[in-house]
Short mmCIF file of C-alpha atoms (C1' of nucleotides) in Angstrom, two decimals:
data_model
loop_
_atom_site.label_atom_id
_atom_site.label_comp_id
_atom_site.label_asym_id
_atom_site.label_seq_id
_atom_site.Cartn_x
_atom_site.Cartn_y
_atom_site.Cartn_z
CA MET K 1 -0.01 0.03 0.03
CA GLY K 2 2.52 2.57 -0.68
CA VAL K 3 4.53 3.93 2.09
CA THR K 4 2.37 4.27 5.26
CA LYS K 5 4.07 6.35 7.94
CA THR K 6 3.40 4.05 10.81
CA GLU K 7 5.72 5.99 13.15
CA ILE K 8 3.41 8.94 13.33
CA PHE K 9 0.51 7.01 14.73
CA THR K 10 -0.03 5.41 18.11
CA ASP K 11 0.56 1.68 18.70
CA GLU K 12 -3.19 1.23 19.22
CA GLN K 13 -3.95 2.81 15.95
CA ASN K 14 -1.39 0.73 14.04
CA ARG K 15 -2.63 -2.46 15.77
CA ILE K 16 -6.27 -1.73 14.87
CA ALA K 17 -5.24 -1.16 11.33
CA ASP K 18 -3.35 -4.42 11.28
CA LEU K 19 -6.28 -6.34 12.76
CA ALA K 20 -8.61 -4.76 10.24
CA LYS K 21 -6.34 -5.92 7.44
CA ALA K 22 -7.21 -9.47 8.48
CA PHE K 23 -10.81 -8.73 7.17
CA ALA K 24 -9.85 -6.36 4.50
CA HIS K 25 -9.88 -8.92 1.67
CA PRO K 26 -12.80 -11.08 0.83
CA ALA K 27 -10.65 -14.15 0.58
CA ARG K 28 -9.38 -13.75 4.09
CA VAL K 29 -12.94 -13.07 5.28
CA ALA K 30 -13.89 -16.35 3.74
CA ILE K 31 -10.95 -18.12 5.32
CA LEU K 32 -11.78 -16.71 8.72
CA GLN K 33 -15.45 -17.62 8.33
CA LEU K 34 -14.52 -21.26 7.50
CA LEU K 35 -12.10 -21.49 10.45
CA ALA K 36 -14.59 -19.92 12.78
CA GLN K 37 -17.55 -22.17 11.78
CA ARG K 38 -15.83 -25.51 11.83
CA LYS K 39 -14.83 -26.51 15.29
CA ALA K 40 -12.31 -28.89 13.73
CA CYS K 41 -9.56 -27.16 11.86
CA VAL K 42 -9.67 -27.07 8.18
CA CYS K 43 -6.28 -27.56 6.58
CA GLY K 44 -5.62 -27.66 2.88
CA ASP K 45 -9.36 -28.03 2.42
CA LEU K 46 -9.36 -24.30 2.22
CA VAL K 47 -7.76 -24.55 -1.10
CA ASP K 48 -10.63 -26.76 -2.30
CA GLU K 49 -13.22 -24.43 -0.88
CA LEU K 50 -11.85 -21.33 -2.38
CA PRO K 51 -11.61 -20.70 -6.08
CA LEU K 52 -8.09 -19.48 -5.83
CA ALA K 53 -4.74 -21.05 -6.53
CA GLN K 54 -2.99 -22.89 -3.84
CA ALA K 55 -0.16 -20.42 -3.82
CA THR K 56 -2.57 -17.53 -3.30
CA VAL K 57 -4.41 -19.22 -0.44
CA SER K 58 -1.13 -19.90 1.19
CA GLN K 59 -0.15 -16.36 0.92
CA HIS K 60 -3.34 -15.19 2.55
CA LEU K 61 -2.77 -17.71 5.35
CA LYS K 62 0.67 -16.34 5.82
CA GLU K 63 -0.70 -12.76 6.25
CA LEU K 64 -3.32 -14.06 8.76
CA LYS K 65 -0.54 -15.77 10.69
CA ARG K 66 1.56 -12.60 10.65
CA ILE K 67 -1.33 -10.64 12.20
CA GLY K 68 -1.67 -13.49 14.67
CA ILE K 69 -5.42 -14.13 14.24
CA ILE K 70 -4.81 -17.67 13.07
CA GLN K 71 -2.26 -20.22 13.99
CA GLY K 72 -1.04 -23.35 12.15
CA GLU K 73 0.24 -26.58 13.51
CA ILE K 74 2.49 -28.54 11.26
CA ASN K 75 1.36 -32.08 10.91
CA PRO K 76 3.19 -33.21 7.87
CA PRO K 77 2.50 -33.29 5.23
CA ARG K 78 -0.53 -31.28 6.26
CA VAL K 79 -0.88 -28.14 8.20
CA CYS K 80 -3.77 -27.59 10.57
CA TYR K 81 -4.98 -24.02 10.89
CA CYS K 82 -7.32 -22.61 13.45
CA ILE K 83 -8.36 -19.37 15.04
CA ASN K 84 -6.08 -17.96 17.62
CA GLU K 85 -8.58 -17.39 20.37
CA THR K 86 -6.46 -14.82 22.15
CA VAL K 87 -6.12 -12.52 19.15
CA TRP K 88 -9.63 -13.17 18.09
CA GLU K 89 -10.83 -11.76 21.39
CA GLU K 90 -8.36 -8.96 21.19
CA ALA K 91 -9.80 -7.97 17.85
CA ARG K 92 -13.43 -8.31 19.11
CA ARG K 93 -12.55 -5.97 22.00
CA ALA K 94 -10.66 -3.54 19.82
CA PHE K 95 -13.44 -3.13 17.28
CA GLY K 96 -16.00 -3.20 19.97
CA SER K 97 -14.55 -0.30 21.84
CA ALA K 98 -13.78 1.55 18.62
CA PHE K 99 -17.50 1.42 17.65
CA ASP K 100 -18.49 2.36 21.17
CA THR K 101 -16.64 5.63 21.10
CA TYR K 102 -19.28 7.02 18.89
CA VAL K 103 -22.41 7.88 20.80
CA ALA K 104 -25.15 8.96 18.42
CA THR K 105 -26.37 12.23 19.94
CA THR K 106 -27.09 15.24 17.94
CA ARG K 107 -26.32 15.23 14.28
CA CYS K 108 -24.29 17.95 12.84
CA CYS K 109 -24.17 17.43 9.05
CA MET F 1 -4.01 -4.15 -3.97
CA GLY F 2 -3.49 -6.13 -7.01
CA VAL F 3 -6.40 -7.65 -8.80
CA THR F 4 -8.85 -9.05 -6.13
CA LYS F 5 -11.43 -11.31 -7.75
CA THR F 6 -14.39 -9.86 -6.09
CA GLU F 7 -16.88 -11.77 -8.31
CA ILE F 8 -15.94 -15.11 -6.74
CA PHE F 9 -16.96 -14.02 -3.29
CA THR F 10 -20.40 -13.30 -1.73
CA ASP F 11 -21.72 -9.76 -1.45
CA GLU F 12 -21.49 -10.10 2.32
CA GLN F 13 -17.82 -11.07 2.16
CA ASN F 14 -17.02 -8.19 -0.21
CA ARG F 15 -18.95 -5.77 2.03
CA ILE F 16 -17.15 -6.86 5.18
CA ALA F 17 -13.88 -6.52 3.37
CA ASP F 18 -14.75 -3.00 2.32
CA LEU F 19 -15.93 -1.94 5.73
CA ALA F 20 -12.68 -3.41 7.12
CA LYS F 21 -10.74 -1.24 4.73
CA ALA F 22 -12.12 1.78 6.58
CA PHE F 23 -10.05 0.74 9.57
CA ALA F 24 -7.17 -0.87 7.62
CA HIS F 25 -4.94 2.22 7.72
CA PRO F 26 -3.79 4.04 10.87
CA ALA F 27 -4.61 7.39 9.37
CA ARG F 28 -8.21 6.38 8.74
CA VAL F 29 -8.38 4.92 12.19
CA ALA F 30 -7.26 8.31 13.53
CA ILE F 31 -9.78 10.15 11.46
CA LEU F 32 -12.58 7.90 12.55
CA GLN F 33 -11.56 8.26 16.18
CA LEU F 34 -11.61 12.05 15.92
CA LEU F 35 -14.97 12.11 14.20
CA ALA F 36 -16.41 9.65 16.66
CA GLN F 37 -15.20 11.45 19.75
CA ARG F 38 -16.21 14.91 18.87
CA LYS F 39 -19.93 15.35 18.72
CA ALA F 40 -19.40 18.39 16.59
CA CYS F 41 -18.03 17.60 13.18
CA VAL F 42 -14.37 18.25 12.64
CA CYS F 43 -13.78 19.64 9.22
CA GLY F 44 -10.38 20.70 7.86
CA ASP F 45 -9.17 20.59 11.50
CA LEU F 46 -8.34 17.03 10.60
CA VAL F 47 -5.47 18.27 8.52
CA ASP F 48 -4.13 20.16 11.48
CA GLU F 49 -4.49 17.16 13.79
CA LEU F 50 -2.76 14.71 11.53
CA PRO F 51 0.85 14.97 10.40
CA LEU F 52 -0.04 14.35 6.86
CA ALA F 53 -0.32 16.60 3.86
CA GLN F 54 -3.71 18.10 3.08
CA ALA F 55 -3.88 16.14 -0.17
CA THR F 56 -3.32 12.85 1.75
CA VAL F 57 -5.93 13.55 4.25
CA SER F 58 -8.44 14.48 1.59
CA GLN F 59 -7.60 11.22 -0.16
CA HIS F 60 -8.36 9.17 2.98
CA LEU F 61 -11.55 11.08 3.47
CA LYS F 62 -12.57 10.23 -0.02
CA GLU F 63 -11.98 6.56 0.61
CA LEU F 64 -14.07 6.75 3.76
CA LYS F 65 -16.84 8.46 1.84
CA ARG F 66 -16.71 5.78 -0.79
CA ILE F 67 -17.25 3.18 1.78
CA GLY F 68 -19.95 5.19 3.27
CA ILE F 69 -18.86 5.26 6.88
CA ILE F 70 -18.56 9.08 6.84
CA GLN F 71 -20.44 11.80 5.10
CA GLY F 72 -19.53 15.34 4.26
CA GLU F 73 -21.63 18.40 4.03
CA ILE F 74 -20.31 21.18 1.89
CA ASN F 75 -20.48 24.50 3.64
CA PRO F 76 -18.09 26.55 1.54
CA PRO F 77 -15.30 27.04 1.77
CA ARG F 78 -15.33 24.41 4.41
CA VAL F 79 -16.64 20.77 4.38
CA CYS F 80 -18.10 19.29 7.53
CA TYR F 81 -17.50 15.60 7.97
CA CYS F 82 -19.17 13.32 10.36
CA ILE F 83 -19.83 9.67 11.01
CA ASN F 84 -22.67 8.14 8.93
CA GLU F 85 -24.61 6.51 11.72
CA THR F 86 -26.34 4.01 9.53
CA VAL F 87 -23.16 2.58 8.07
CA TRP F 88 -21.46 2.84 11.45
CA GLU F 89 -24.12 0.51 12.89
CA GLU F 90 -23.95 -1.65 9.85
CA ALA F 91 -20.29 -2.14 10.43
CA ARG F 92 -20.78 -2.73 14.17
CA ARG F 93 -23.29 -5.48 13.38
CA ALA F 94 -21.24 -7.00 10.61
CA PHE F 95 -18.10 -7.28 12.78
CA GLY F 96 -20.09 -8.29 15.79
CA SER F 97 -21.74 -11.19 14.04
CA ALA F 98 -18.52 -12.11 12.32
CA PHE F 99 -16.81 -12.43 15.73
CA ASP F 100 -19.75 -14.29 17.14
CA THR F 101 -19.51 -17.15 14.61
CA TYR F 102 -16.55 -18.41 16.49
CA VAL F 103 -17.52 -20.24 19.69
CA ALA F 104 -14.44 -21.27 21.61
CA THR F 105 -15.10 -24.89 22.28
CA THR F 106 -12.45 -27.52 21.93
CA ARG F 107 -9.18 -26.60 20.57
CA CYS F 108 -7.72 -28.46 17.69
CA CYS F 109 -4.21 -27.17 17.10
"C1'" DA Y 1 14.00 -46.24 -3.63
"C1'" DT Y 2 10.02 -44.30 -6.10
"C1'" DT Y 3 5.97 -42.20 -6.05
"C1'" DA Y 4 2.22 -39.54 -4.48
"C1'" DA Y 5 0.27 -35.87 -1.68
"C1'" DC Y 6 0.43 -31.52 0.70
"C1'" DT Y 7 2.42 -26.75 1.56
"C1'" DA Y 8 5.51 -23.10 1.53
"C1'" DT Y 9 8.20 -20.22 -1.09
"C1'" DC Y 10 10.28 -17.99 -5.23
"C1'" DG Y 11 9.73 -15.25 -9.22
"C1'" DT Y 12 6.98 -12.26 -11.70
"C1'" DA Y 13 3.25 -9.58 -13.94
"C1'" DT Y 14 -0.45 -6.70 -12.85
"C1'" DT Y 15 -2.89 -3.60 -10.17
"C1'" DA Y 16 -3.88 -0.84 -5.90
"C1'" DT Y 17 -2.35 2.16 -2.21
"C1'" DT Y 18 0.06 5.78 -0.09
"C1'" DA Y 19 2.05 10.21 -0.06
"C1'" DC Y 20 2.85 14.86 -1.62
"C1'" DG Y 21 3.42 19.00 -4.45
"C1'" DA Y 22 1.02 21.73 -7.48
"C1'" DT Y 23 -3.08 23.32 -9.26
"C1'" DA Y 24 -7.94 24.36 -9.75
"C1'" DG Y 25 -12.28 25.93 -7.95
"C1'" DG Y 26 -15.33 27.56 -4.62
"C1'" DT Y 27 -16.78 31.30 -1.26
"C1'" DA Y 28 -15.97 35.16 1.90
"C1'" DT Y 29 -13.44 39.30 2.91
"C1'" DT Y 30 -11.17 43.35 1.80
"C1'" DA G 1 -11.88 43.13 -8.61
"C1'" DA G 2 -8.32 41.35 -5.90
"C1'" DT G 3 -7.07 38.58 -2.03
"C1'" DA G 4 -7.12 35.07 1.26
"C1'" DC G 5 -8.92 30.64 2.71
"C1'" DC G 6 -10.35 25.97 2.32
"C1'" DT G 7 -10.74 21.74 -0.12
"C1'" DA G 8 -10.69 18.52 -4.06
"C1'" DT G 9 -8.27 16.83 -7.79
"C1'" DC G 10 -4.35 15.95 -10.91
"C1'" DG G 11 0.05 14.13 -11.76
"C1'" DT G 12 3.48 11.32 -10.23
"C1'" DA G 13 6.96 8.50 -7.60
"C1'" DA G 14 7.48 4.85 -4.52
"C1'" DT G 15 5.81 0.90 -2.38
"C1'" DA G 16 2.36 -2.75 -1.15
"C1'" DA G 17 -0.88 -6.22 -2.43
"C1'" DT G 18 -3.00 -9.80 -5.34
"C1'" DA G 19 -2.63 -13.70 -8.11
"C1'" DC G 20 -0.53 -17.64 -10.21
"C1'" DG G 21 2.83 -20.97 -12.23
"C1'" DA G 22 6.73 -23.32 -11.06
"C1'" DT G 23 9.63 -25.27 -7.82
"C1'" DA G 24 11.36 -27.17 -3.45
"C1'" DG G 25 10.75 -29.61 0.66
"C1'" DT G 26 8.28 -32.67 3.61
"C1'" DT G 27 6.17 -37.15 4.96
"C1'" DA G 28 3.32 -41.32 3.80
"C1'" DA G 29 2.45 -45.02 0.76
"C1'" DT G 30 3.84 -48.13 -2.69
#
DNA sequence: ATTAACTATCGTATTATTACGATAGGTATT
DNA sequence: AATACCTATCGTAATAATACGATAGTTAAT
């Protein structure tokens, strides 16, 4: 995304932006929905479910892992992915409180 | 962000991704925080608050307007921006139900 | 040992994003 | 009318993101 001067923003703002990136692509939304719905971890089944190349899915999984919202356990030759509950709750709270800062009082425009 | 095959995903998935983009950059998080906190609309004060060029702030505002989460009322020579309550609530519900689809039961990996 | 199956990574083409200076266009003030 | 002020847009450079084929590396099965 171009340059993004992260140093001029607070850690909280940068973290929220990063957590939002987890949901900022429909493929990642789909992956997170699949992982959230199935109690059992889906592994490479994700590739079958999504009309994307294996390399592309793997790339999205890598991004989600970087953010921390999912985790993978290597179980060769497969890898088992699942939601990282801690980060999931962190994201829930972060967005929750972000939305709560707006109290709909009087309109202005 | 490259190509993004939106046509292979559901409308809901694409909408969530779009709403997430509103928060997927720290500058936009900062803008939304300012607009949410102040009951009165901040206008070009945003440019003073953020250490970014006026053109850059305007570009972020345009993106937030495209998503619909903010709205601007032209009041020349100023423009008054504020949260669009409808879309704000839409986003709250969308993320809320997204997070609720995950019920922490048994771990798998 | 070969083969098959599953993933991650590399390389690369294409497109999107970010940032900013410069400019244009609007209104209010002088 | 000229000026000052505010904001949007244009043009552009730099960088990030998306997607995929090809390849490499792993383990299980033959």
